[in-house]
PDB file of N, CA and C in Angstrom:
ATOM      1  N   UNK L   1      99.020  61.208  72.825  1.00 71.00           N
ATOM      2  CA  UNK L   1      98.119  62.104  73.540  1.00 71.00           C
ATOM      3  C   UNK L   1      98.856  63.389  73.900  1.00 71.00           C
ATOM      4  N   UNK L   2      98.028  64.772  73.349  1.00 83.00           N
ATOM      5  CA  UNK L   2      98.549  65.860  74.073  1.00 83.00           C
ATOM      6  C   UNK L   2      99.206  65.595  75.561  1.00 83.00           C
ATOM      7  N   UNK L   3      99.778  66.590  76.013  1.00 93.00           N
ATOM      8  CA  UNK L   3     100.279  66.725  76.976  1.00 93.00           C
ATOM      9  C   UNK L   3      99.251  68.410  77.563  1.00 93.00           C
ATOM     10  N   UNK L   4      98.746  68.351  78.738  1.00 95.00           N
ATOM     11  CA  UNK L   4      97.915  69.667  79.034  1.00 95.00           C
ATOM     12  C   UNK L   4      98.397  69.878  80.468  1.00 95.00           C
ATOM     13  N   UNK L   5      98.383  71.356  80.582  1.00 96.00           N
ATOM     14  CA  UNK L   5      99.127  71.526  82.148  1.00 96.00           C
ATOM     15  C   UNK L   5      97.823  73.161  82.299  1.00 96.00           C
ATOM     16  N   UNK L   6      97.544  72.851  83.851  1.00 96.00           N
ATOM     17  CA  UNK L   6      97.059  74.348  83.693  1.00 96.00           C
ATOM     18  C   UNK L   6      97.844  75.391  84.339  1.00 96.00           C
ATOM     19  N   UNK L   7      96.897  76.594  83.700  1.00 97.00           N
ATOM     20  CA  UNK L   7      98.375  77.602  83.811  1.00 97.00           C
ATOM     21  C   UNK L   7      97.828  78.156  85.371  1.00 97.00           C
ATOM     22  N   UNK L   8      98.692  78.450  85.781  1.00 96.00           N
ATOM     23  CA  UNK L   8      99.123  79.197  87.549  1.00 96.00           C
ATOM     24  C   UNK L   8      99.241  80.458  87.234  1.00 96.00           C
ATOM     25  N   UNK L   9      98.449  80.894  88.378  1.00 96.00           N
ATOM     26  CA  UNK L   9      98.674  82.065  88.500  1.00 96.00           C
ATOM     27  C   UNK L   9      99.627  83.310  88.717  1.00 96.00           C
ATOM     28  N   UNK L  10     100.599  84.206  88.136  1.00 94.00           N
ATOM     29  CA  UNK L  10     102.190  84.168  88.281  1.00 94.00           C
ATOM     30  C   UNK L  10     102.027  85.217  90.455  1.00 94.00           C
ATOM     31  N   UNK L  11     100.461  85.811  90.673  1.00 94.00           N
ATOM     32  CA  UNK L  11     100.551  86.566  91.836  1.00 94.00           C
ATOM     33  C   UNK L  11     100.570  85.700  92.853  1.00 94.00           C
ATOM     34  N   UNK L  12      99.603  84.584  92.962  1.00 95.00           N
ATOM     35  CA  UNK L  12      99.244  83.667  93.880  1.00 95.00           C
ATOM     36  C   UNK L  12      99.465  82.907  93.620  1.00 95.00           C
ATOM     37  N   UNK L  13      99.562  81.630  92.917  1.00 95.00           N
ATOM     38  CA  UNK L  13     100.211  80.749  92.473  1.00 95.00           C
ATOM     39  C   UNK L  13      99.174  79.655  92.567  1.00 95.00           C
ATOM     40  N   UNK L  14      98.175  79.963  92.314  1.00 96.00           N
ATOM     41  CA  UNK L  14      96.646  79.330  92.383  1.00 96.00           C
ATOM     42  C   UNK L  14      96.562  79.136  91.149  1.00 96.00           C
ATOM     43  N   UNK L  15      95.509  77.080  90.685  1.00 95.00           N
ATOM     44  CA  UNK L  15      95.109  77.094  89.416  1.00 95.00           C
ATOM     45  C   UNK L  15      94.560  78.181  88.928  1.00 95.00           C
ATOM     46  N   UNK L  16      94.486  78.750  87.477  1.00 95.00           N
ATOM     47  CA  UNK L  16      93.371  79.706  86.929  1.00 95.00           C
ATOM     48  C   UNK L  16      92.385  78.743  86.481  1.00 95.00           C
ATOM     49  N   UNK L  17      91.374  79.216  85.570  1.00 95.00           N
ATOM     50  CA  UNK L  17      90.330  78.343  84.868  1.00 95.00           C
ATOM     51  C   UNK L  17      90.768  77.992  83.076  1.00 95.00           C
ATOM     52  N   UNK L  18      92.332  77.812  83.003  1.00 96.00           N
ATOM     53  CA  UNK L  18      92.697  77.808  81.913  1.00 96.00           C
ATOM     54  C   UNK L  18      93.567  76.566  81.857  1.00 96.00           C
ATOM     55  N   UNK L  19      93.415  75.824  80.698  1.00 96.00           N
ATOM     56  CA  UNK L  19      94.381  74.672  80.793  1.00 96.00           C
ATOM     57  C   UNK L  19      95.515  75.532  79.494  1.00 96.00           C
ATOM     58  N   UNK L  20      96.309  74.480  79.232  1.00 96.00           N
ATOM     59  CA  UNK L  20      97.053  74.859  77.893  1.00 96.00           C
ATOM     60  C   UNK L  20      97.534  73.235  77.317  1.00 96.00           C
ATOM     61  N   UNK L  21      98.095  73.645  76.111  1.00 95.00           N
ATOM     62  CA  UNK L  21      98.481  72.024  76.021  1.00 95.00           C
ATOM     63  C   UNK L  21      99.925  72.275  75.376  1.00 95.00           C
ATOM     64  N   UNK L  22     100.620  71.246  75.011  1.00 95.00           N
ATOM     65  CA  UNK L  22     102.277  71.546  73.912  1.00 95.00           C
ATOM     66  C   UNK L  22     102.142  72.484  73.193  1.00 95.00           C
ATOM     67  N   UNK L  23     100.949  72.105  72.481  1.00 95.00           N
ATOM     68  CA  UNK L  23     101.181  72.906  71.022  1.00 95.00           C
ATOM     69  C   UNK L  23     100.568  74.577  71.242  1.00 95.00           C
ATOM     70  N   UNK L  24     100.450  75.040  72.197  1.00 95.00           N
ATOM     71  CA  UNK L  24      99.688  75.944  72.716  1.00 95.00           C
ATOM     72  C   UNK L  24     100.405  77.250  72.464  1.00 95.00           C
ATOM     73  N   UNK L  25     100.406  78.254  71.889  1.00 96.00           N
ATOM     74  CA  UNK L  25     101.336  79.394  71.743  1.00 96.00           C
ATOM     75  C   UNK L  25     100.600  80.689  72.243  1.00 96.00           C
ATOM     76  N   UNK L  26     100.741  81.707  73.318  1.00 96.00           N
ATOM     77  CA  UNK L  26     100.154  82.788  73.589  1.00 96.00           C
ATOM     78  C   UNK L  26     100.805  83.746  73.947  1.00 96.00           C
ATOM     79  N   UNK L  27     100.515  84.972  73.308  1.00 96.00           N
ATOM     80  CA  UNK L  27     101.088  86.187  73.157  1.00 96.00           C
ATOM     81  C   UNK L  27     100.612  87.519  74.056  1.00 96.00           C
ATOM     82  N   UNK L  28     100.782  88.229  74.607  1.00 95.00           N
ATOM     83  CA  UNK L  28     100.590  89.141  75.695  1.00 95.00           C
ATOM     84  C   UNK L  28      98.380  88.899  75.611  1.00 95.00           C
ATOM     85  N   UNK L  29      98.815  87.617  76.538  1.00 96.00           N
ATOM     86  CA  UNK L  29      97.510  87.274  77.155  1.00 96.00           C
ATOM     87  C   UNK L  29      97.176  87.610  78.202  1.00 96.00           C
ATOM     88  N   UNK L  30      95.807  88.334  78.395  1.00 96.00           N
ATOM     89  CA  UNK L  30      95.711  88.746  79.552  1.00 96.00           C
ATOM     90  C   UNK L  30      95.118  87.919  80.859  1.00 96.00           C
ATOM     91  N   UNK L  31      95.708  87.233  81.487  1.00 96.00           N
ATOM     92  CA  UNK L  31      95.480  86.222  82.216  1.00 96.00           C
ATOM     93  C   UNK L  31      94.635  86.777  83.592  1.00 96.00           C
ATOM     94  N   UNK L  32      93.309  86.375  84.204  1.00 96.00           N
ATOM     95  CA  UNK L  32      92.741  86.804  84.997  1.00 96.00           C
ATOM     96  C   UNK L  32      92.329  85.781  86.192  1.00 96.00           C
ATOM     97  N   UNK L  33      92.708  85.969  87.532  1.00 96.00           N
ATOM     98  CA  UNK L  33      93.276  85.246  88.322  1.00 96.00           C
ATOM     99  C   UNK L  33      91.590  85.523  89.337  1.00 96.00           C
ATOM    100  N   UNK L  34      90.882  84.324  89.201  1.00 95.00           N
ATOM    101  CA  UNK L  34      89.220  84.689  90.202  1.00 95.00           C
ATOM    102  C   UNK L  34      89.513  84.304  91.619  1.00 95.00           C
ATOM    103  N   UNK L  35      90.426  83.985  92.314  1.00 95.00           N
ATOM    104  CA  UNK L  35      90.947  83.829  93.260  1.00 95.00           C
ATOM    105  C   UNK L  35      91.426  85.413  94.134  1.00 95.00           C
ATOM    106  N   UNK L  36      92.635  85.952  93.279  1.00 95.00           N
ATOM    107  CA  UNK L  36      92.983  86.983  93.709  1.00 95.00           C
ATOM    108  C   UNK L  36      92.395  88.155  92.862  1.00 95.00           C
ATOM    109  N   UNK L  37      91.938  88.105  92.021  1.00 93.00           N
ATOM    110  CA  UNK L  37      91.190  89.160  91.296  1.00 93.00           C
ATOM    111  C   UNK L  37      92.491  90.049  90.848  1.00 93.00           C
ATOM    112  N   UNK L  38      93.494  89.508  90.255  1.00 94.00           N
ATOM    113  CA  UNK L  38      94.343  90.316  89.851  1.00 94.00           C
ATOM    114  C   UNK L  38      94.440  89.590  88.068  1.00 94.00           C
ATOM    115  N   UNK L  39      95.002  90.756  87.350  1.00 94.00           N
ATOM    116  CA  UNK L  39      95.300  90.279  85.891  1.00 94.00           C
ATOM    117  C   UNK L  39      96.450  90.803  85.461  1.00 94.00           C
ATOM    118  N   UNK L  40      96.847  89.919  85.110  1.00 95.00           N
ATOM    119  CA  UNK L  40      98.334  89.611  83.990  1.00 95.00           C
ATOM    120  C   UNK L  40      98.384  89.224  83.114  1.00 95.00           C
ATOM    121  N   UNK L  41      99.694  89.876  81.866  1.00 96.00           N
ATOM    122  CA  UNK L  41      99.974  89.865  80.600  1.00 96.00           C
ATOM    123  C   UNK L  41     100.757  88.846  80.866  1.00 96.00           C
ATOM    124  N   UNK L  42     100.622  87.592  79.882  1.00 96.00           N
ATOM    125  CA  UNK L  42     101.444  86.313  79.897  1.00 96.00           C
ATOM    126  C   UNK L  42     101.894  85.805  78.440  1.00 96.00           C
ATOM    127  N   UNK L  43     102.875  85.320  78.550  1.00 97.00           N
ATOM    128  CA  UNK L  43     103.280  84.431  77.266  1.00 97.00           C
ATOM    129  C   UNK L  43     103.341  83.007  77.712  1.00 97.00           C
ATOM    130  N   UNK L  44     102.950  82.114  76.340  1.00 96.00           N
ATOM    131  CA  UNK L  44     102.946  81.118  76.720  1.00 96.00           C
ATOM    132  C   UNK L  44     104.026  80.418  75.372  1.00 96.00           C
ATOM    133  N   UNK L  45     104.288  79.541  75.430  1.00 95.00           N
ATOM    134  CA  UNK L  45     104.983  78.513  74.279  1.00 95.00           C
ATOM    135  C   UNK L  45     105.681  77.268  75.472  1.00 95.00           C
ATOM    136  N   UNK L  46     105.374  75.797  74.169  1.00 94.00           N
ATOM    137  CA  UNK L  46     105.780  74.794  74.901  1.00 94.00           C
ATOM    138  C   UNK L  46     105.850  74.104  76.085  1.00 94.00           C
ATOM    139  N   UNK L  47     104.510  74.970  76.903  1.00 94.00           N
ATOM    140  CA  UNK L  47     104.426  75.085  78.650  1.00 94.00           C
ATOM    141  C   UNK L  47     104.972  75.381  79.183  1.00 94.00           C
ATOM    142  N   UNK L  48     105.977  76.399  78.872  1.00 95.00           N
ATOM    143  CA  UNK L  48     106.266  77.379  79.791  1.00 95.00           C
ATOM    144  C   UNK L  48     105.764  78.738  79.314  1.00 95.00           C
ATOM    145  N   UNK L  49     105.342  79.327  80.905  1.00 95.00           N
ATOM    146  CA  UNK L  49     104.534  80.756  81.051  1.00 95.00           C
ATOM    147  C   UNK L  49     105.515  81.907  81.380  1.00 95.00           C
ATOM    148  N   UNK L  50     105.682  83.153  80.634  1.00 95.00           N
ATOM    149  CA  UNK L  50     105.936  84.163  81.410  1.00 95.00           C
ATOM    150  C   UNK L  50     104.850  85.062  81.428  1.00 95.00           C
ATOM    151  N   UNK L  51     105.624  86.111  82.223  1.00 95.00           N
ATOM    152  CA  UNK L  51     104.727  87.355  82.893  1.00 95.00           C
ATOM    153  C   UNK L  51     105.434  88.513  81.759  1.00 95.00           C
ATOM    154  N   UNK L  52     104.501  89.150  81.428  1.00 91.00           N
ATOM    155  CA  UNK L  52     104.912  90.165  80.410  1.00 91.00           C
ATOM    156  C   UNK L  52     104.977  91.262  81.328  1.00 91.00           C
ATOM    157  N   UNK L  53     103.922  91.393  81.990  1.00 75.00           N
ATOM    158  CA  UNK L  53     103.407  92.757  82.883  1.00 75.00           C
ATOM    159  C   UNK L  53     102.954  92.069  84.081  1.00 75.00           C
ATOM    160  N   UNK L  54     103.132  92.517  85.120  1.00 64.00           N
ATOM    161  CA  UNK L  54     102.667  92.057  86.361  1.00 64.00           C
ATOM    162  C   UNK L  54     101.604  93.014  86.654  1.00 64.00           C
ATOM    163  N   UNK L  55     100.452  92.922  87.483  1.00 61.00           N
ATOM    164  CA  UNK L  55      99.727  94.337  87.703  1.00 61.00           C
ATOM    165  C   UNK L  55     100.116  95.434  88.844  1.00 61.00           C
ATOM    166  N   UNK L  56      99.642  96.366  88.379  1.00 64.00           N
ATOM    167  CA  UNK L  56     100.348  97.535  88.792  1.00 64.00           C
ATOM    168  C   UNK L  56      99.181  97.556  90.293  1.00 64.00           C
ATOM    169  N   UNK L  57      99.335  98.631  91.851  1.00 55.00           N
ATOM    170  CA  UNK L  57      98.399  98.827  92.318  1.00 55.00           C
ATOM    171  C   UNK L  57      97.725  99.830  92.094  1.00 55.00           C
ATOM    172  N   UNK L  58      96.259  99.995  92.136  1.00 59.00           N
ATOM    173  CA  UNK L  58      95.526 101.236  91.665  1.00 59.00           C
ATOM    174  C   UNK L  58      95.770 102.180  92.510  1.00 59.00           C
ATOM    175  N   UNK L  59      96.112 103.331  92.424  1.00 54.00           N
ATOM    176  CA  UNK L  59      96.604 104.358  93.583  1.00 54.00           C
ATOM    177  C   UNK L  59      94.877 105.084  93.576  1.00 54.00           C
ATOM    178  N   UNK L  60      94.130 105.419  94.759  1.00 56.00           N
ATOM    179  CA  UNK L  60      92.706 106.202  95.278  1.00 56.00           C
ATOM    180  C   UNK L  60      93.340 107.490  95.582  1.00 56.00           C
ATOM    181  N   UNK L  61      92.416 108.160  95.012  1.00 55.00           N
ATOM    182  CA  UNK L  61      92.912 109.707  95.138  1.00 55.00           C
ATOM    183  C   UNK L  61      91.753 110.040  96.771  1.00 55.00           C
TER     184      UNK L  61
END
């Protein structure tokens, strides 16, 4: 049986609505967090996640 982990959020550290499994490979994914309403570029391989890009804050003129 696969092995499935879901992926966390890298701002809050809250489930997302995304599982992944072993064989799972992802490339500057843009990961969107409905909790904190923030989105991040992620890599994935072998269950482990990085953060490509963290989000920036929107500066209001």
């Amino acid at each position: 049986m696969e092995k499935t982990e879901w992926i966390r959020c890298p701002v809050c550290g809250n489930k997302t609505r995304l599982q992944i499994r072993e064989d799972t490979e992802l490339k500057n994914f843009p990961l969107y967090c409905p909790k904190c309403k923030q989105e991040s570029l992620i890599e994935a391989k072998d269950l482990q996640v990085t953060v490509v890009k963290r989000p920036e804050t929107k500066m209001s003129n």
